[in-house]
Coordinates of C-alpha atoms in Angstrom, one line a residue:
X20 CA 12.0 -31.1 -21.1
X21 CA 10.5 -27.6 -21.4
X22 CA 10.2 -26.3 -24.9
X23 CA 12.8 -23.9 -26.3
X24 CA 11.3 -20.6 -27.3
X25 CA 13.5 -19.1 -30.0
X26 CA 11.1 -16.4 -31.2
X27 CA 8.1 -14.6 -29.6
X28 CA 5.6 -12.1 -30.8
X29 CA 4.2 -9.2 -28.8
X30 CA 0.9 -7.4 -29.9
X31 CA 0.4 -3.8 -28.8
X32 CA 3.4 -1.6 -28.1
X33 CA 2.2 0.8 -25.5
X34 CA 4.1 1.1 -22.2
X35 CA 3.5 -2.5 -21.2
X36 CA 4.0 -4.1 -24.7
X37 CA 7.2 -2.2 -25.4
X38 CA 8.5 -3.2 -21.8
X39 CA 7.6 -6.9 -22.6
X40 CA 9.5 -6.7 -25.9
X41 CA 12.6 -5.3 -24.0
X42 CA 12.4 -8.2 -21.4
X43 CA 12.5 -10.9 -24.2
X44 CA 15.1 -9.1 -26.4
X45 CA 17.4 -8.4 -23.3
X46 CA 17.4 -12.3 -22.7
X47 CA 18.5 -13.2 -26.2
X48 CA 15.2 -14.0 -27.7
X49 CA 14.0 -12.7 -31.1
X50 CA 11.0 -10.7 -31.0
X51 CA 8.3 -9.7 -33.6
X52 CA 6.7 -6.5 -32.3
X53 CA 3.3 -5.9 -33.9
X54 CA 1.0 -2.8 -34.1
X55 CA -2.2 -1.9 -35.8
X56 CA -0.8 0.9 -37.9
X57 CA 2.5 2.7 -39.0
X58 CA 2.0 5.6 -36.6
X59 CA 1.3 3.2 -33.7
X60 CA 4.3 1.2 -34.7
X61 CA 6.5 4.3 -34.6
X62 CA 5.2 5.2 -31.2
X63 CA 6.1 1.6 -30.0
X64 CA 9.6 1.9 -31.5
X65 CA 10.0 5.2 -29.7
X66 CA 8.9 3.6 -26.4
X67 CA 11.5 0.9 -26.7
X68 CA 14.4 3.1 -27.7
X69 CA 13.6 5.6 -25.0
X70 CA 13.6 3.0 -22.3
X71 CA 16.9 1.3 -23.6
X72 CA 18.5 4.8 -24.0
X73 CA 17.6 5.7 -20.4
X74 CA 19.1 2.3 -19.3
X75 CA 22.3 3.1 -21.1
X76 CA 22.4 6.7 -19.6
X77 CA 22.1 5.3 -16.1
X78 CA 24.9 2.8 -16.7
X79 CA 22.5 -0.2 -16.4
X80 CA 23.1 -1.4 -20.1
X81 CA 26.2 -1.1 -22.3
X82 CA 25.7 0.6 -25.6
X83 CA 26.9 -2.7 -27.4
X84 CA 24.1 -4.7 -25.5
X85 CA 21.5 -2.1 -26.4
X86 CA 22.3 -2.2 -30.1
X87 CA 22.3 -6.2 -29.9
X88 CA 19.0 -5.9 -28.0
X89 CA 17.3 -3.7 -30.7
X90 CA 18.8 -6.0 -33.4
X91 CA 16.7 -8.8 -32.0
X92 CA 13.5 -6.9 -32.6
X93 CA 11.5 -6.9 -35.9
X94 CA 8.7 -4.3 -36.1
X95 CA 5.6 -5.1 -38.3
X96 CA 2.2 -3.8 -38.8
X97 CA -0.5 -6.5 -38.7
X98 CA -0.8 -10.0 -37.1
X99 CA 0.3 -11.9 -40.2
X100 CA 3.9 -11.2 -39.2
X101 CA 3.4 -13.7 -36.3
X102 CA 3.0 -16.9 -38.5
X103 CA 6.2 -18.6 -37.3
X104 CA 6.7 -17.5 -33.6
X105 CA 6.5 -20.1 -30.8
X106 CA 4.7 -17.7 -28.4
X107 CA 2.6 -14.6 -28.7
X108 CA 2.0 -12.1 -25.8
X109 CA -0.9 -9.8 -26.4
X110 CA -0.8 -6.4 -24.6
X111 CA -3.7 -4.3 -26.0
X112 CA -6.1 -2.2 -23.9
X113 CA -8.3 -4.0 -21.4
X114 CA -11.4 -4.5 -23.5
X115 CA -12.7 -8.1 -23.7
X116 CA -14.3 -7.8 -27.3
X117 CA -10.9 -6.4 -28.7
X118 CA -8.8 -9.2 -27.1
X119 CA -11.3 -11.9 -28.3
X120 CA -11.0 -10.5 -31.9
X121 CA -7.2 -10.5 -31.8
X122 CA -7.1 -14.1 -30.3
X123 CA -9.4 -15.4 -33.0
X124 CA -7.1 -13.9 -35.6
X125 CA -4.0 -15.2 -33.8
X126 CA -5.5 -18.7 -33.9
X127 CA -5.8 -18.4 -37.7
X128 CA -2.4 -16.9 -38.3
X129 CA -0.1 -18.8 -35.8
X130 CA 1.4 -22.2 -36.2
X131 CA -0.6 -25.0 -34.5
X132 CA 1.8 -25.6 -31.7
X133 CA 2.2 -21.8 -30.8
X134 CA 1.2 -20.7 -27.3
X135 CA -1.1 -17.7 -27.1
X136 CA -0.8 -15.6 -24.0
X137 CA -2.6 -12.4 -22.7
X138 CA -1.0 -9.8 -20.4
X139 CA -4.5 -8.9 -19.0
X140 CA -4.6 -7.8 -15.4
X141 CA -8.3 -8.3 -14.7
X142 CA -10.2 -9.8 -17.6
X143 CA -11.2 -13.5 -17.7
X144 CA -8.4 -15.6 -19.5
X145 CA -10.9 -18.3 -20.0
X146 CA -13.3 -15.9 -21.9
X147 CA -10.3 -14.8 -24.0
X148 CA -9.4 -18.4 -24.7
X149 CA -12.7 -19.5 -26.0
X150 CA -12.3 -17.2 -29.0
X151 CA -9.7 -19.8 -30.3
X152 CA -9.8 -23.4 -31.4
X153 CA -6.9 -24.1 -29.0
X154 CA -8.1 -22.9 -25.5
X155 CA -5.7 -25.5 -23.9
X156 CA -2.7 -23.5 -25.4
X157 CA -4.0 -20.1 -24.0
X158 CA -2.6 -18.8 -20.8
X159 CA -2.2 -15.4 -18.9
X160 CA 1.3 -14.0 -18.5
X161 CA 0.8 -10.9 -16.4
X162 CA 3.8 -8.7 -16.3
X163 CA 4.0 -5.6 -14.0
X164 CA 4.9 -2.1 -15.0
X165 CA 7.8 -1.2 -15.8
X166 CA 8.2 -4.9 -17.2
X167 CA 12.1 -4.6 -17.5
X168 CA 12.4 -3.7 -13.7
X169 CA 9.6 -5.5 -12.0
X170 CA 10.5 -9.1 -11.0
X171 CA 7.0 -10.5 -10.6
X172 CA 5.0 -12.4 -13.3
X173 CA 1.6 -13.9 -12.6
X174 CA 1.1 -17.0 -14.7
X175 CA -2.7 -17.6 -15.0
X176 CA -3.9 -21.0 -16.1
X177 CA -7.6 -21.7 -17.0
X178 CA -9.4 -24.9 -16.3
X179 CA -8.4 -26.2 -19.8
X180 CA -4.8 -24.9 -20.0
X181 CA -2.6 -27.9 -20.6
X182 CA -0.1 -28.7 -17.8
X183 CA 2.8 -28.7 -20.4
X184 CA 1.9 -25.2 -21.5
X185 CA 2.0 -24.0 -17.8
X186 CA 5.4 -25.7 -17.1
X187 CA 6.9 -24.3 -20.4
X188 CA 5.8 -20.8 -19.4
X189 CA 7.2 -21.1 -15.9
X190 CA 10.6 -22.3 -17.3
X191 CA 10.6 -19.2 -19.6
X192 CA 9.9 -16.9 -16.7
X193 CA 12.9 -18.4 -14.9
X194 CA 15.0 -17.8 -18.1
X195 CA 13.9 -14.2 -18.1
X196 CA 15.1 -13.7 -14.5
X197 CA 11.5 -13.3 -13.3
X198 CA 9.8 -14.8 -10.2
X199 CA 6.5 -16.5 -11.3
X200 CA 3.5 -17.2 -9.2
X201 CA 1.1 -19.7 -10.9
X202 CA -2.6 -19.2 -10.1
X203 CA -6.1 -20.0 -11.4
X204 CA -8.2 -17.6 -13.5
X205 CA -9.9 -15.3 -11.0
X206 CA -10.8 -11.6 -11.1
X207 CA -7.8 -9.5 -10.3
X208 CA -5.4 -12.5 -9.8
X209 CA -3.4 -11.9 -6.6
X210 CA -1.9 -8.4 -6.8
X211 CA -4.7 -6.5 -8.3
X212 CA -7.3 -8.2 -6.3
X213 CA -5.5 -7.1 -3.0
X214 CA -4.3 -3.7 -4.4
X215 CA -7.5 -2.4 -6.0
X216 CA -9.8 -2.8 -2.9
X217 CA -7.3 -0.7 -1.0
X218 CA -7.0 2.0 -3.8
X219 CA -10.8 2.3 -4.0
X220 CA -11.1 2.6 -0.3
X221 CA -8.5 5.5 -0.3
X222 CA -10.5 7.2 -3.0
X223 CA -13.7 6.9 -0.9
X224 CA -11.8 8.4 2.1
X225 CA -10.8 11.4 -0.1
X226 CA -14.2 11.7 -1.7
X227 CA -15.7 11.9 1.8
X228 CA -13.3 14.6 2.7
X229 CA -12.1 12.6 5.6
X230 CA -8.5 13.7 5.0
X231 CA -6.6 15.6 2.2
X232 CA -5.0 13.7 -0.7
X233 CA -1.5 14.8 0.6
X234 CA -2.3 13.4 4.1
X235 CA -3.7 10.1 2.8
X236 CA -0.6 9.5 0.5
X237 CA 1.9 10.7 3.3
X238 CA 0.1 8.3 5.9
X239 CA 0.6 5.2 3.7
X240 CA 4.1 6.0 2.6
X241 CA 5.4 7.0 6.1
X242 CA 3.2 4.7 8.2
X243 CA 3.5 1.5 6.0
X244 CA 6.7 2.1 4.1
X245 CA 4.9 1.9 0.8
X246 CA 6.8 3.2 -2.3
X247 CA 3.8 5.5 -3.3
X248 CA 0.7 6.8 -1.7
X249 CA -2.6 5.4 -3.0
X250 CA -3.8 8.5 -4.9
X251 CA -0.5 9.2 -6.5
X252 CA -0.5 5.5 -7.6
X253 CA -4.0 5.9 -9.1
X254 CA -2.7 8.8 -11.2
X255 CA 0.3 6.7 -12.3
X256 CA -1.9 3.6 -13.2
X257 CA -4.3 5.8 -15.0
X258 CA -7.7 6.7 -13.4
X259 CA -9.6 5.1 -16.5
X260 CA -7.6 2.0 -16.3
X261 CA -8.3 1.8 -12.5
X262 CA -11.9 2.2 -13.2
X263 CA -11.9 -0.5 -15.9
X264 CA -10.1 -3.0 -13.5
X265 CA -12.4 -2.2 -10.5
X266 CA -15.5 -2.5 -12.6
X267 CA -14.3 -5.9 -14.1
X268 CA -13.4 -7.2 -10.7
X269 CA -16.8 -6.1 -9.2
X270 CA -18.7 -7.8 -12.0
X271 CA -16.6 -10.9 -12.1
X272 CA -15.6 -11.2 -8.5
X273 CA -18.9 -11.9 -6.8
X274 CA -20.0 -8.2 -6.7
X275 CA -18.0 -7.3 -3.6
X276 CA -19.1 -3.8 -2.8
X277 CA -15.4 -3.0 -2.0
X278 CA -14.6 -3.3 -5.6
X279 CA -17.6 -1.2 -6.9
X280 CA -15.8 1.9 -8.2
X281 CA -16.2 4.9 -6.0
X282 CA -18.4 7.5 -7.9
X283 CA -15.6 10.0 -7.9
X284 CA -13.5 7.7 -10.1
X285 CA -16.2 7.6 -12.9
X286 CA -16.6 11.4 -12.7
X287 CA -12.9 12.0 -13.1
X288 CA -12.8 9.7 -16.1
X289 CA -15.7 11.5 -17.7
X290 CA -14.0 14.9 -17.1
X291 CA -10.8 13.6 -18.6
X292 CA -8.8 13.7 -15.3
X293 CA -7.0 10.4 -16.0
X294 CA -3.9 11.1 -14.0
X295 CA -0.3 11.6 -15.1
X296 CA -1.0 10.8 -18.8
X297 CA -3.5 13.5 -19.1
X298 CA -1.6 16.0 -16.9
X299 CA -4.2 16.0 -14.2
X300 CA -5.8 13.4 -11.9
X301 CA -5.9 13.6 -8.1
X302 CA -2.8 15.8 -8.5
X303 CA -1.9 18.3 -11.2
X304 CA 1.3 17.6 -13.2
X305 CA 3.7 19.9 -15.1
X306 CA 2.5 18.5 -18.5
X307 CA 0.7 15.3 -19.7
X308 CA 3.1 12.3 -19.1
X309 CA 5.3 14.1 -16.6
X310 CA 5.7 12.8 -13.1
X311 CA 6.4 16.3 -11.6
X312 CA 3.5 17.5 -9.4
X313 CA 2.9 21.2 -9.5
X314 CA 0.7 23.2 -7.0
X315 CA -3.0 23.7 -7.9
X316 CA -6.0 25.0 -5.9
X317 CA -6.1 22.1 -3.6
X318 CA -2.4 22.3 -2.6
X319 CA -2.1 23.2 1.2
X320 CA -0.2 26.4 1.8
X321 CA 3.2 25.7 3.2
X322 CA 3.4 29.0 5.0
X323 CA 0.7 28.3 7.6
X324 CA 2.4 30.0 10.5
X325 CA 1.8 28.6 13.9
X326 CA 0.9 31.9 15.4
X327 CA -1.4 32.7 12.6
X328 CA -3.7 29.7 13.1
X329 CA -4.0 30.1 16.8
X330 CA -1.5 27.3 17.9
X331 CA -0.6 27.6 21.7
X332 CA 2.9 27.8 22.9
X333 CA 4.0 24.4 24.4
X334 CA 7.1 24.1 26.7
X335 CA 6.3 21.5 29.2
X336 CA 4.8 18.1 28.3
X337 CA 3.4 15.3 30.5
X338 CA 3.5 11.7 29.3
X339 CA 1.3 9.2 31.1
X340 CA 2.0 5.5 30.7
X341 CA 4.9 2.9 31.1
X342 CA 4.7 0.8 27.9
X343 CA 6.8 0.8 24.7
X344 CA 4.8 3.7 23.3
X345 CA 5.1 5.9 26.4
X346 CA 8.8 5.3 26.6
X347 CA 9.4 6.2 22.9
X348 CA 7.2 9.3 23.2
X349 CA 9.2 10.5 26.3
X350 CA 12.4 10.1 24.2
X351 CA 11.0 11.9 21.3
X352 CA 9.9 15.0 23.3
X353 CA 13.0 15.1 25.4
X354 CA 15.3 15.0 22.4
X355 CA 13.3 17.8 20.8
X356 CA 14.1 20.1 23.6
X357 CA 10.8 19.9 25.6
X358 CA 10.6 19.6 29.5
X359 CA 9.0 16.3 30.0
X360 CA 7.2 14.9 33.2
X361 CA 6.8 11.1 32.9
X362 CA 4.0 9.8 35.2
X363 CA 3.6 6.0 35.8
X364 CA 1.8 4.0 38.4
X365 CA 4.5 3.6 41.2
X366 CA 8.2 4.2 41.6
X367 CA 9.2 0.7 40.3
X368 CA 7.5 1.5 36.9
X369 CA 9.2 4.8 36.7
X370 CA 12.5 3.2 37.2
X371 CA 11.9 0.7 34.4
X372 CA 10.8 3.5 32.0
X373 CA 13.9 5.5 32.9
X374 CA 16.2 2.6 32.2
X375 CA 14.4 2.0 28.8
X376 CA 14.8 5.6 27.7
X377 CA 18.5 5.7 28.8
X378 CA 19.2 2.4 26.9
X379 CA 17.6 3.8 23.8
X380 CA 19.5 7.1 24.0
X381 CA 22.8 5.2 24.5
X382 CA 22.0 3.1 21.4
X383 CA 21.7 6.4 19.6
X384 CA 25.1 7.5 20.8
X385 CA 26.7 4.2 19.8
X386 CA 25.3 4.5 16.3
X387 CA 26.5 8.1 16.0
X388 CA 23.0 9.5 15.7
X389 CA 23.3 11.4 18.9
X390 CA 26.1 13.2 20.8
X391 CA 26.8 12.4 24.5
X392 CA 25.9 16.0 25.3
X393 CA 22.6 15.7 23.5
X394 CA 21.8 12.4 25.3
X395 CA 22.7 13.9 28.7
X396 CA 20.6 17.1 27.8
X397 CA 17.6 14.9 26.8
X398 CA 17.8 12.9 30.1
X399 CA 18.2 16.1 32.1
X400 CA 14.9 17.4 30.8
X401 CA 12.9 14.5 32.1
X402 CA 11.3 14.4 35.6
X403 CA 10.1 11.0 36.8
X404 CA 6.9 10.9 38.8
X405 CA 4.3 8.4 40.1
X406 CA 1.6 11.0 40.7
X407 CA -0.7 12.9 38.2
X408 CA -0.7 15.9 40.4
X409 CA 2.7 16.8 39.0
X410 CA 0.9 17.6 35.6
X411 CA -0.7 20.7 37.2
X412 CA 1.4 23.2 35.2
X413 CA 2.3 21.3 31.9
X414 CA 1.0 22.7 28.5
X415 CA 0.3 19.4 26.9
X416 CA -0.5 15.9 28.2
X417 CA 0.1 12.8 26.0
X418 CA -1.7 9.7 27.3
X419 CA -0.2 6.3 26.4
X420 CA -1.8 3.9 28.7
X421 CA -3.4 0.5 28.0
X422 CA -6.1 0.4 25.1
X423 CA -9.1 0.1 27.4
X424 CA -11.8 2.8 27.2
X425 CA -12.8 2.7 30.8
X426 CA -9.1 3.2 31.9
X427 CA -8.6 6.1 29.4
X428 CA -11.9 7.8 30.5
X429 CA -11.0 7.7 34.1
X430 CA -7.5 9.1 33.5
X431 CA -9.0 12.0 31.4
X432 CA -11.5 12.7 34.0
X433 CA -8.6 13.1 36.5
X434 CA -6.5 15.3 34.1
X435 CA -9.5 17.5 33.7
X436 CA -9.4 18.2 37.5
X437 CA -5.6 18.5 37.7
X438 CA -4.5 20.4 34.6
X439 CA -4.7 24.2 34.2
X440 CA -7.1 25.7 31.6
X441 CA -6.0 25.8 28.0
X442 CA -3.9 22.6 28.2
X443 CA -4.0 20.2 25.2
X444 CA -4.9 16.7 26.2
X445 CA -3.9 14.1 23.7
X446 CA -4.6 10.3 23.5
X447 CA -2.3 8.0 21.6
X448 CA -5.1 5.5 21.0
X449 CA -4.9 3.6 17.7
X450 CA -8.4 2.1 17.7
X451 CA -10.7 3.7 20.3
X452 CA -13.1 6.7 19.6
X453 CA -11.3 9.8 20.7
X454 CA -14.6 11.6 21.3
X455 CA -15.5 9.0 24.0
X456 CA -12.4 10.0 25.9
X457 CA -12.9 13.7 25.3
X458 CA -16.4 13.6 26.7
X459 CA -15.0 12.3 30.0
X460 CA -13.7 15.9 30.5
X461 CA -15.4 19.3 30.8
X462 CA -13.2 20.6 28.0
X463 CA -13.7 18.4 24.9
X464 CA -12.4 21.3 22.7
X465 CA -8.9 20.8 24.1
X466 CA -8.8 17.0 23.4
X467 CA -7.1 15.5 20.3
X468 CA -5.7 12.2 19.2
X469 CA -2.0 12.1 18.7
X470 CA -1.4 8.6 17.2
X471 CA 2.4 7.9 17.1
X472 CA 3.6 4.8 15.3
X473 CA 5.7 2.2 16.8
X474 CA 8.8 2.6 17.4
X475 CA 8.1 6.4 18.1
X476 CA 11.7 7.6 18.0
X477 CA 12.1 6.2 14.4
X478 CA 8.6 6.3 12.7
X479 CA 8.1 9.7 11.1
X480 CA 4.3 9.7 11.0
X481 CA 1.8 11.1 13.5
X482 CA -2.0 10.9 12.9
X483 CA -3.6 14.0 14.4
X484 CA -7.2 13.0 15.2
X485 CA -9.8 15.7 15.5
X486 CA -13.2 14.9 17.0
X487 CA -16.4 16.9 16.2
X488 CA -15.7 18.9 19.4
X489 CA -11.9 19.6 18.9
X490 CA -11.2 23.3 18.3
X491 CA -9.1 24.6 15.4
X492 CA -6.6 25.9 17.9
X493 CA -6.1 22.5 19.4
X494 CA -5.6 20.9 16.0
X495 CA -3.1 23.8 15.0
X496 CA -1.2 23.2 18.3
X497 CA -0.9 19.4 17.7
X498 CA 0.4 20.1 14.1
X499 CA 2.9 22.6 15.4
X500 CA 4.2 20.2 18.1
X501 CA 4.6 17.5 15.5
X502 CA 6.6 19.8 13.3
X503 CA 8.8 20.8 16.2
X504 CA 9.4 16.9 16.9
X505 CA 10.4 16.6 13.2
X506 CA 7.4 14.4 12.5
X507 CA 5.0 14.6 9.6
X508 CA 1.4 15.2 10.9
X509 CA -1.6 14.0 8.9
X510 CA -5.0 15.3 10.1
X511 CA -8.1 13.1 10.0
X512 CA -11.5 12.7 11.6
X513 CA -12.3 10.5 14.5
X514 CA -13.2 7.3 12.7
X515 CA -12.2 3.7 13.4
X516 CA -8.7 3.0 12.2
X517 CA -8.0 6.6 11.3
X518 CA -6.2 6.7 7.9
X519 CA -3.4 3.9 8.1
X520 CA -5.1 1.2 9.9
X521 CA -8.4 1.7 8.1
X522 CA -6.6 1.2 4.8
X523 CA -4.1 -1.4 5.8
X524 CA -6.1 -3.9 7.8
X525 CA -8.9 -4.6 5.2
X526 CA -6.1 -5.3 2.7
X527 CA -4.5 -7.7 5.1
X528 CA -7.9 -9.4 5.8
X529 CA -8.4 -9.8 2.1
X530 CA -5.2 -11.6 1.8
X531 CA -6.3 -14.0 4.6
X532 CA -9.5 -14.6 2.7
X533 CA -7.5 -15.4 -0.5
X534 CA -5.4 -17.9 1.4
X535 CA -8.5 -19.3 3.1
X536 CA -10.1 -19.9 -0.3
X537 CA -7.0 -21.9 -1.4
X538 CA -6.5 -19.6 -4.3
X539 CA -2.8 -19.2 -3.6
X540 CA -0.1 -19.9 -0.9
X541 CA 1.1 -17.5 1.8
X542 CA 4.5 -17.4 0.1
X543 CA 3.1 -16.6 -3.4
X544 CA 0.8 -13.9 -2.1
X545 CA 3.8 -12.3 -0.2
X546 CA 5.9 -12.6 -3.3
X547 CA 3.2 -11.0 -5.4
X548 CA 2.8 -7.9 -3.1
X549 CA 6.6 -7.5 -2.6
X550 CA 7.7 -8.0 -6.1
X551 CA 4.5 -6.8 -8.0
X552 CA 3.6 -3.7 -5.8
X553 CA 7.0 -2.9 -4.1
X554 CA 5.7 -3.4 -0.6
X555 CA 8.3 -3.8 2.0
X556 CA 6.7 -6.9 3.5
X557 CA 4.0 -9.3 2.3
X558 CA 0.7 -9.4 4.1
X559 CA 1.4 -12.7 6.0
X560 CA 4.9 -11.5 7.0
X561 CA 3.4 -8.3 8.3
X562 CA 0.5 -10.0 10.1
X563 CA 2.9 -12.3 11.9
X564 CA 5.0 -9.3 13.0
X565 CA 2.0 -7.1 14.2
X566 CA 0.4 -10.2 15.9
X567 CA -2.7 -11.9 14.8
X568 CA -4.6 -11.0 18.0
X569 CA -3.9 -7.3 17.5
X570 CA -4.8 -7.6 13.8
X571 CA -8.1 -9.3 14.7
X572 CA -9.0 -6.7 17.3
X573 CA -8.4 -3.8 14.8
X574 CA -10.4 -5.6 12.1
X575 CA -13.3 -6.2 14.5
X576 CA -13.3 -2.5 15.5
X577 CA -13.4 -1.5 11.8
X578 CA -16.2 -3.9 11.1
X579 CA -18.3 -2.8 14.1
X580 CA -18.1 0.9 13.1
X581 CA -18.4 0.8 9.3
X582 CA -20.6 -2.4 9.0
X583 CA -19.1 -3.0 5.7
X584 CA -19.6 -6.9 4.9
X585 CA -16.1 -7.0 3.2
X586 CA -14.5 -5.9 6.6
X587 CA -15.8 -8.8 8.6
X588 CA -12.7 -10.7 10.0
X589 CA -11.8 -13.7 7.9
X590 CA -12.7 -16.9 9.8
X591 CA -9.1 -18.3 9.3
X592 CA -7.8 -15.3 11.3
X593 CA -10.2 -15.9 14.2
X594 CA -9.4 -19.7 14.2
X595 CA -5.5 -19.0 14.3
X596 CA -6.1 -16.6 17.3
X597 CA -8.2 -19.0 19.1
X598 CA -5.5 -21.7 18.6
X599 CA -3.0 -19.4 20.1
X600 CA -1.1 -19.0 16.9
X601 CA -0.5 -15.2 17.3
X602 CA 2.6 -14.6 15.1
X603 CA 6.2 -14.2 15.8
X604 CA 5.6 -13.5 19.5
X605 CA 4.3 -17.1 20.1
X606 CA 6.6 -18.7 17.6
X607 CA 3.8 -19.5 15.2
X608 CA 1.3 -17.5 13.1
X609 CA 0.7 -17.9 9.4
X610 CA 4.3 -19.4 9.4
X611 CA 6.3 -21.4 11.9
X612 CA 9.0 -19.2 13.3
X613 CA 10.5 -21.7 15.8
X614 CA 13.1 -23.0 13.5
X615 CA 14.2 -19.8 11.8

């Protein structure tokens, strides 16, 4: 039988500590909430009452339940108040020496059978536990912020934590309505180990002026469905906290360069740009602690008129290709009022693409997203052709043929001969160098990448990729076209993976390595990222949907171009692809999809 916890102590009443107090008290458990001084205790009390009052205002908590909840909490200064509790959760700042001092003191104060837990997100639970005479009763209970809302708890056992203690804490998590994943004591555990490599990489991208902060954040929200962009998330976590976590993970986690904090992070900490809490980080906020972003000197001007920045007028668009992407792009342009010429290899392919566009538009009508007139108007604007010569008088060509450089180069060389001067030539490649395609023409200044996301009619993001030869007018034209399509354009340089894939795939690869090292299961890793970080899909779900062969190809491209050791494809990913386990499309990837 799991032991019954009737009273728990919480040490440290900042945002996390106060949230943990609320979680216990909401679930009928008496809490002794402890701080170092009276002023700190009052701040902690204000954190708790503020959070519960907001829950009442939103109708999430009845006033009587709030009063009962607050009635279960006893506030006290000093650790001596914890002499009779069954469990203590420590939630003080992430400094090892501070935590070790507190645990040594708790060991002296608490009754012999009490469990001592740390809410650390990156420090070694083992190193904290050795400050006590009962390391077998020390465990990590890592709640996520905001603790009352977030479902995930990482339960971290050391090599000496007793099995009974682990079982008791797991049962307690279930009683609190949380989903627990139990793991060993390793730098960053699951969620932070996967999250912070990605955040650090995003900061490196910003530091290198590869893309603006707004574009990096918009790309990850719109391209991956993430609740926040990486730089806004750094501001929320606290740039100083992020630095501490990365530095700890780098030192404890085998000195992986991807966890070495980007120099800009340290500079921002030194300059006091700590994110929301200081009122300024990657963005500027209305006031310290406010979530409201206000314009600053780095904010792009909204009033960049198309004519002012040299964008060319586009009325007629050619789309070359017959796959899913080409079909979606034809639909997007036709619905937005452009005249479209669809060019495929042969009449049969044209008929297939035409049918696919009709089917998609009809679905729009059935779902009430599109009127019958709009559908007919869109179809009426498309001309179906099997010869490139029909592109002689278009203003923009979008290429969406197979991802093979030789095929694309040959196509662009032909377009260079056929198209009139001043036409923008765009490639939808997601992984090939745009400059290679551009140099197959005599007009590289007019060539740009327009990377639509699949399915193009639904996904709101387009990556506009400028090469070192692309002219400002061509970029301006591409942006204006995206705006006319109702898409969000993010502008970036011509580097492997652009923004989204360059940030997404190394994170997926890290998850595969974690599984390969038997640190955790695919289910627990997926739970951790969905419940702990609010991701719409876990990494293994996503890999199976994307296709393991596609993922491996992208990861190889990234590794070949950036030569970052941490980007080398995980051997497990290579083995699954070799075995023909490619994900949903073959019925088996990281999971078996044949019986679902």
